[in-house]
Short mmCIF file of C-alpha atoms and ligand atoms in Angstrom, two decimals:
data_model
loop_
_atom_site.label_atom_id
_atom_site.label_comp_id
_atom_site.label_asym_id
_atom_site.label_seq_id
_atom_site.Cartn_x
_atom_site.Cartn_y
_atom_site.Cartn_z
CA UNK V 16 -12.42 -24.85 -0.33
CA UNK V 17 -10.59 -27.87 0.58
CA UNK V 18 -6.89 -27.65 0.70
CA UNK V 19 -5.25 -30.20 -0.92
CA UNK V 20 -1.63 -30.88 0.64
CA UNK V 21 1.49 -30.57 -1.06
CA UNK V 22 4.98 -31.77 -0.36
CA UNK V 23 6.71 -28.80 0.59
CA UNK V 24 6.56 -25.39 2.66
CA UNK V 25 9.23 -22.44 2.45
CA UNK V 26 9.40 -21.39 5.97
CA UNK V 27 12.11 -18.61 7.26
CA UNK V 28 14.25 -19.70 4.14
CA UNK V 29 13.81 -23.58 4.16
CA UNK V 30 11.56 -26.03 2.34
CA UNK V 31 10.29 -28.01 4.93
CA UNK V 32 7.90 -31.05 4.45
CA UNK V 33 4.24 -29.92 4.58
CA UNK V 34 3.51 -31.25 7.85
CA UNK V 35 6.49 -29.80 9.79
CA UNK V 36 5.47 -26.09 9.21
CA UNK V 37 3.46 -25.38 12.28
CA UNK V 38 3.91 -22.33 14.63
CA UNK V 39 3.23 -21.52 18.13
CA UNK V 40 0.34 -21.48 19.81
CA UNK V 41 1.23 -18.46 21.52
CA UNK V 42 2.34 -16.82 18.64
CA UNK V 43 1.38 -13.21 18.60
CA UNK V 44 -0.31 -13.30 14.94
CA UNK V 45 -2.30 -15.97 16.07
CA UNK V 46 -4.01 -13.73 19.30
CA UNK V 47 -3.64 -10.13 17.61
CA UNK V 48 -4.37 -10.72 13.80
CA UNK V 49 -0.64 -9.38 13.20
CA UNK V 50 0.31 -11.04 10.33
CA UNK V 51 0.29 -9.44 5.98
CA UNK V 52 -0.05 -11.80 3.56
CA UNK V 53 -0.65 -11.94 -0.05
CA UNK V 54 -2.94 -14.40 -2.15
CA UNK V 55 -1.25 -14.90 -5.63
CA UNK V 56 -2.01 -17.89 -8.48
CA UNK V 57 0.33 -19.71 -11.44
CA UNK V 58 -0.96 -20.56 -14.33
CA UNK V 59 0.21 -23.19 -16.64
CA UNK V 60 0.70 -20.64 -19.17
CA UNK V 61 1.48 -21.59 -23.20
CA UNK V 62 5.43 -21.24 -22.14
CA UNK V 63 4.92 -23.15 -19.03
CA UNK V 64 3.95 -22.25 -15.54
CA UNK V 65 4.35 -18.55 -14.63
CA UNK V 66 3.71 -16.48 -11.59
CA UNK V 67 1.13 -13.60 -12.49
CA UNK V 68 2.02 -10.14 -11.42
CA UNK V 69 4.71 -11.90 -8.76
CA UNK V 70 6.46 -8.97 -7.82
CA UNK V 71 3.63 -6.63 -7.92
CA UNK V 72 2.15 -8.44 -4.60
CA UNK V 73 5.35 -8.79 -3.09
CA UNK V 74 5.58 -4.99 -3.09
CA UNK V 75 2.09 -5.01 -1.63
CA UNK V 76 2.88 -7.53 0.87
CA UNK V 77 6.23 -4.94 2.00
CA UNK V 78 3.83 -2.30 1.88
CA UNK V 79 1.43 -3.98 4.08
CA UNK V 80 3.83 -4.51 6.61
CA UNK V 81 5.36 -1.14 6.09
CA UNK V 82 2.03 0.13 7.77
CA UNK V 83 2.16 -1.96 10.50
CA UNK V 84 6.16 -1.23 10.96
CA UNK V 85 6.72 -4.91 10.41
CA UNK V 86 10.17 -5.30 9.65
CA UNK V 87 10.03 -8.09 6.86
CA UNK V 88 13.33 -9.78 6.90
CA UNK V 89 13.34 -10.71 2.74
CA UNK V 90 13.21 -8.43 0.00
CA UNK V 91 11.35 -8.33 -3.00
CA UNK V 92 13.47 -10.09 -4.73
CA UNK V 93 14.18 -12.32 -2.37
CA UNK V 94 10.55 -13.41 -1.75
CA UNK V 95 10.05 -13.44 -5.48
CA UNK V 96 13.10 -16.03 -5.70
CA UNK V 97 11.06 -17.88 -2.92
CA UNK V 98 7.63 -18.07 -4.30
CA UNK V 99 9.22 -19.76 -7.75
CA UNK V 100 11.67 -22.08 -5.63
CA UNK V 101 8.46 -23.38 -3.94
CA UNK V 102 6.21 -23.85 -6.91
CA UNK V 103 8.93 -25.74 -8.54
CA UNK V 104 9.74 -28.00 -5.47
CA UNK V 105 6.39 -29.38 -5.11
CA UNK V 106 6.36 -29.65 -8.84
CA UNK V 107 3.22 -28.02 -9.80
CA UNK V 108 2.18 -26.44 -13.26
CA UNK V 109 -1.08 -23.98 -11.83
CA UNK V 110 -1.66 -23.51 -8.30
CA UNK V 111 -2.60 -20.52 -5.65
CA UNK V 112 0.28 -19.27 -3.70
CA UNK V 113 -0.10 -17.80 -0.32
CA UNK V 114 2.74 -16.15 1.15
CA UNK V 115 2.23 -15.02 4.91
CA UNK V 116 4.45 -12.60 7.25
CA UNK V 117 3.68 -12.94 10.89
CA UNK V 118 4.93 -11.74 14.57
CA UNK V 119 5.82 -15.48 15.84
CA UNK V 120 6.59 -16.64 19.59
CA UNK V 121 8.70 -14.37 22.50
CA UNK V 122 6.93 -11.91 23.96
CA UNK V 123 3.15 -11.39 24.81
CA UNK V 124 0.90 -8.06 24.86
CA UNK V 125 -0.39 -5.81 22.45
CA UNK V 126 2.68 -4.35 21.13
CA UNK V 127 4.51 -6.57 18.46
CA UNK V 128 8.27 -5.82 19.30
CA UNK V 129 10.14 -8.51 20.77
CA UNK V 130 8.57 -11.06 18.39
CA UNK V 131 10.28 -12.40 15.60
CA UNK V 132 8.64 -12.02 12.04
CA UNK V 133 8.16 -15.45 10.92
CA UNK V 134 7.62 -15.78 6.61
CA UNK V 135 5.73 -18.88 4.82
CA UNK V 136 5.17 -19.80 1.49
CA UNK V 137 2.38 -22.34 1.12
CA UNK V 138 0.97 -23.63 -2.60
CA UNK V 139 -1.68 -25.72 -3.47
CA UNK V 140 -3.42 -26.51 -6.71
CA UNK V 141 -6.94 -24.50 -6.44
CA UNK V 142 -9.80 -24.24 -8.86
CA UNK V 143 -12.84 -21.36 -9.51
CA UNK V 144 -13.06 -20.05 -5.89
CA UNK V 145 -16.68 -18.93 -6.91
CA UNK V 146 -17.32 -22.36 -8.56
CA UNK V 147 -16.87 -22.86 -12.77
CA UNK V 148 -20.12 -22.31 -13.15
CA UNK V 149 -20.11 -18.79 -11.29
CA UNK V 150 -17.55 -17.99 -13.73
CA UNK V 151 -19.67 -18.42 -16.93
CA UNK V 152 -22.99 -18.34 -15.92
CA UNK V 153 -22.43 -15.61 -12.60
CA UNK V 154 -23.54 -15.68 -8.82
CA UNK V 155 -26.16 -14.37 -6.50
CA UNK V 156 -24.72 -11.61 -3.84
CA UNK V 157 -26.52 -9.89 -1.00
CA UNK V 158 -24.83 -6.45 0.12
CA UNK V 159 -24.34 -7.45 3.66
CA UNK V 160 -25.11 -5.62 6.87
CA UNK V 161 -21.68 -5.18 7.60
CA UNK V 162 -19.97 -2.28 6.81
CA UNK V 163 -16.19 -2.55 5.25
CA UNK V 164 -13.75 -1.66 7.81
CA UNK V 165 -12.96 2.21 7.62
CA UNK V 166 -9.55 3.01 6.98
CA UNK V 167 -9.61 5.27 10.18
CA UNK V 168 -9.75 2.51 12.25
CA UNK V 169 -8.14 -0.43 9.83
CA UNK V 170 -6.23 0.32 7.20
CA UNK V 171 -7.63 -1.20 3.75
CA UNK V 172 -4.55 -0.50 1.96
CA UNK V 173 -3.10 -3.06 4.00
CA UNK V 174 -3.73 -7.01 3.31
CA UNK V 175 -3.45 -7.64 6.82
CA UNK V 176 -5.18 -10.86 8.59
CA UNK V 177 -7.08 -8.71 11.27
CA UNK V 178 -8.79 -6.99 8.27
CA UNK V 179 -10.00 -10.19 7.30
CA UNK V 180 -12.92 -10.57 10.25
CA UNK V 181 -14.83 -8.19 8.40
CA UNK V 182 -14.65 -10.20 5.75
CA UNK V 183 -15.66 -13.73 7.18
CA UNK V 184 -18.84 -11.67 8.96
CA UNK V 185 -20.08 -10.76 5.61
CA UNK V 186 -19.14 -13.96 3.87
CA UNK V 187 -20.92 -15.74 6.54
CA UNK V 188 -24.09 -13.97 6.58
CA UNK V 189 -24.41 -14.07 2.85
CA UNK V 190 -23.85 -18.13 2.82
CA UNK V 191 -26.25 -18.12 6.04
CA UNK V 192 -28.80 -16.70 3.61
CA UNK V 193 -28.31 -18.53 0.75
CA UNK V 194 -26.21 -15.85 -1.50
CA UNK V 195 -23.14 -16.69 -2.94
CA UNK V 196 -20.95 -13.68 -1.71
CA UNK V 197 -21.00 -10.44 -0.04
CA UNK V 198 -20.89 -6.94 -1.30
CA UNK V 199 -19.84 -4.41 1.66
CA UNK V 200 -20.56 -1.15 1.96
CA UNK V 201 -17.78 1.70 3.31
CA UNK V 202 -18.99 3.88 6.51
CA UNK V 203 -20.42 6.30 4.21
CA UNK V 204 -22.82 3.91 2.37
CA UNK V 205 -21.28 4.08 -0.85
CA UNK V 206 -20.14 0.91 -2.66
CA UNK V 207 -16.65 -0.91 -1.55
CA UNK V 208 -16.02 -4.80 -2.54
CA UNK V 209 -16.90 -7.89 -1.87
CA UNK V 210 -15.61 -10.34 0.59
CA UNK V 211 -12.19 -10.94 -0.99
CA UNK V 212 -12.99 -9.41 -4.25
CA UNK V 213 -12.84 -5.68 -5.80
CA UNK V 214 -16.38 -5.09 -7.77
CA UNK V 215 -17.02 -3.54 -11.32
CA UNK V 216 -20.23 -2.26 -13.27
CA UNK V 217 -21.07 -1.58 -16.46
CA UNK V 218 -23.13 1.04 -17.39
CA UNK V 219 -24.13 2.06 -20.73
CA UNK V 220 -20.54 0.90 -22.03
CA UNK V 221 -18.22 2.30 -19.22
CA UNK V 222 -16.49 0.65 -16.29
CA UNK V 223 -17.46 1.86 -12.67
CA UNK V 224 -15.52 0.91 -10.31
CA UNK V 225 -15.19 2.43 -6.28
CA UNK V 226 -11.68 4.62 -6.30
CA UNK V 227 -9.08 3.49 -3.54
CA UNK V 228 -10.72 6.24 -1.33
CA UNK V 229 -13.80 3.88 -0.85
CA UNK V 230 -11.93 1.73 1.61
CA UNK V 231 -11.08 -1.45 -1.18
CA UNK V 232 -7.99 -2.68 -0.90
CA UNK V 233 -6.08 -1.83 -4.14
CA UNK V 234 -6.41 -4.92 -6.24
CA UNK V 235 -3.73 -6.48 -8.38
CA UNK V 236 -6.41 -7.78 -10.98
CA UNK V 237 -8.12 -3.96 -10.35
CA UNK V 238 -5.22 -2.74 -11.77
CA UNK V 239 -4.83 -5.12 -14.55
CA UNK V 240 -8.54 -4.78 -15.95
CA UNK V 241 -8.52 -1.42 -15.67
CA UNK V 242 -5.52 -1.51 -18.15
CA UNK V 243 -7.09 -4.43 -20.67
CA UNK V 244 -10.38 -2.38 -20.06
CA UNK V 245 -7.98 0.82 -21.80
CA UNK V 246 -7.01 -0.89 -24.61
CA UNK V 247 -10.07 -2.35 -25.99
CA UNK V 248 -11.73 1.06 -25.80
CA UNK V 249 -13.82 0.67 -22.79
CA UNK V 250 -13.58 4.18 -20.36
CA UNK V 251 -13.34 3.64 -17.26
CA UNK V 252 -14.60 5.61 -14.19
CA UNK V 253 -13.40 5.68 -10.70
CA UNK V 254 -15.82 6.97 -8.27
CA UNK V 255 -18.16 6.70 -5.31
CA UNK V 256 -21.07 4.11 -6.33
CA UNK V 257 -24.41 4.33 -4.41
CA UNK V 258 -26.06 1.11 -3.72
CA UNK V 259 -29.01 1.33 -6.09
CA UNK V 260 -26.71 1.85 -9.10
CA UNK V 261 -25.50 -2.18 -8.90
CA UNK V 262 -29.36 -2.94 -9.03
CA UNK V 263 -29.65 -0.90 -12.07
CA UNK V 264 -26.53 -1.95 -13.91
CA UNK V 265 -26.31 -3.41 -16.98
CA UNK V 266 -23.62 -5.78 -15.50
CA UNK V 267 -21.96 -6.49 -12.52
CA UNK V 268 -18.54 -8.31 -11.76
CA UNK V 269 -15.79 -9.15 -8.90
CA UNK V 270 -12.35 -9.43 -9.49
CA UNK V 271 -9.61 -10.91 -7.68
CA UNK V 272 -6.83 -13.23 -7.67
CA UNK V 273 -9.34 -15.81 -6.37
CA UNK V 274 -12.12 -15.07 -8.11
CA UNK V 275 -10.39 -13.65 -11.29
CA UNK V 276 -13.42 -12.31 -12.88
CA UNK V 277 -16.26 -13.28 -12.08
CA UNK V 278 -20.02 -12.22 -13.16
CA UNK V 279 -22.73 -11.07 -10.41
CA UNK V 280 -26.39 -12.10 -12.14
CA UNK V 281 -28.12 -11.35 -9.14
CA UNK V 282 -27.75 -8.29 -6.22
CA UNK V 283 -30.31 -8.70 -3.33
CA UNK V 284 -33.10 -10.45 -5.51
CA UNK V 285 -32.89 -8.19 -8.27
CA UNK V 286 -31.63 -9.68 -11.54
CA UNK V 287 -28.72 -7.86 -12.92
CA UNK V 288 -29.16 -6.79 -16.94
CA UNK V 289 -30.07 -10.35 -18.75
CA UNK V 290 -29.45 -12.09 -15.61
CA UNK V 291 -26.44 -14.19 -16.79
CA UNK V 292 -22.92 -13.34 -17.78
CA UNK V 293 -22.83 -10.37 -19.65
CA UNK V 294 -21.09 -9.32 -23.23
CA UNK V 295 -18.59 -6.68 -21.61
CA UNK V 296 -17.87 -8.83 -18.80
CA UNK V 297 -17.61 -12.00 -21.25
CA UNK V 298 -15.16 -9.22 -23.28
CA UNK V 299 -13.23 -8.81 -20.25
CA UNK V 300 -13.06 -11.83 -18.81
CA UNK V 301 -11.38 -13.18 -22.26
CA UNK V 302 -8.80 -10.91 -22.31
CA UNK V 303 -7.98 -11.57 -18.76
CA UNK V 304 -7.76 -15.47 -19.25
CA UNK V 305 -5.65 -14.63 -22.47
CA UNK V 306 -3.17 -12.29 -20.39
CA UNK V 307 -2.72 -14.98 -17.82
CA UNK V 308 -2.52 -17.67 -20.06
CA UNK V 309 0.08 -16.02 -21.62
CA UNK V 310 -1.91 -15.29 -25.06
CA UNK V 311 -1.24 -11.56 -25.14
CA UNK V 312 2.63 -10.45 -25.79
CA UNK V 313 2.23 -6.75 -24.52
CA UNK V 314 1.68 -8.32 -21.01
CA UNK V 315 4.31 -11.06 -21.20
CA UNK V 316 5.91 -8.62 -18.17
CA UNK V 317 3.13 -9.70 -15.75
CA UNK V 318 3.80 -13.39 -16.20
CA UNK V 319 7.05 -14.76 -14.19
CA UNK V 320 8.19 -17.96 -15.43
CA UNK V 321 9.06 -20.76 -12.57
C1 PLP D 1 -10.88 -7.52 0.55
C2 PLP D 1 -10.14 -7.78 -0.94
N1 PLP D 1 -10.95 -6.56 -1.95
C3 PLP D 1 -10.11 -7.37 -3.25
C4 PLP D 1 -9.14 -8.42 -3.44
C5 PLP D 1 -8.55 -8.62 -4.98
O1 PLP D 1 -6.92 -8.44 -4.73
P1 PLP D 1 -6.01 -8.99 -5.93
O2 PLP D 1 -6.52 -8.61 -7.09
O3 PLP D 1 -4.82 -8.32 -5.61
O4 PLP D 1 -6.33 -10.12 -5.31
C6 PLP D 1 -8.68 -9.55 -2.63
C7 PLP D 1 -7.57 -10.56 -2.70
O5 PLP D 1 -6.83 -10.53 -2.62
C8 PLP D 1 -9.45 -9.21 -1.34
O6 PLP D 1 -8.97 -9.65 -0.38
#
């Protein structure tokens, strides 16, 4: 998806012009993938622009940094304020927000110590990641031949730049074969997640999703969907899931900041359910969009006004 350039980017405490937010080619993060980042959305909610679960995202950024012993120079509070300042400066009602912290320029070699930790926050208008039509009708996916990175090798709980080479391979492979998105199994052959989304199955009226020990990111949308399903009286089970359960599920959908709630209508050439958005997915999707658009009082706490 092409990036629509905006005016300002927050870089190490200052708002700078979009074109001036540059890094040195010898930056450690570029060579070794030593960065952590977030993907956040700001919605044009009923009472004005609001960032969805901002604090949770910034807490996860801090956790990702902690896993990698990366000293973040800004607190969760400071980062939340910086995000709001950036959205405001760009006069955006709704947008995607990308905060990133990475080891910059200073010393070379695998050990990142000795490099500054640079922090940037950019935002720009962004539509549906897997397409407007995908949100309504569902998308076609394959189970990738690439396995989701095992936390014994790279901690999946950290939203770290280097992890995404795994997602890139799976996504490229899916697109090359004419699919919209990939599902990755973990090294045990159990269901993990999409290249940038968590996954849910609907089986006999229940939601089933891989647990956090299945090598998945602890998705903030995933958590929101579990809470909303509880409110709707839809049971949620977190467990190991076999590949073939996908094929015979009543419904399948992805969740994520970018993907929001995207139905899956086909997996590996098998039509899922009726081959379109299923009724449970539709209910969950509607509940999710009500929350992010500020139409559910109970979750007003998840919307941080800009
Ligand atoms: C690999 C992966 N899994 C799951 C998700 C969904 O997480 P969230 O709902 O916090 O955006 C993302 C996106 O951030 C992701 O990149």
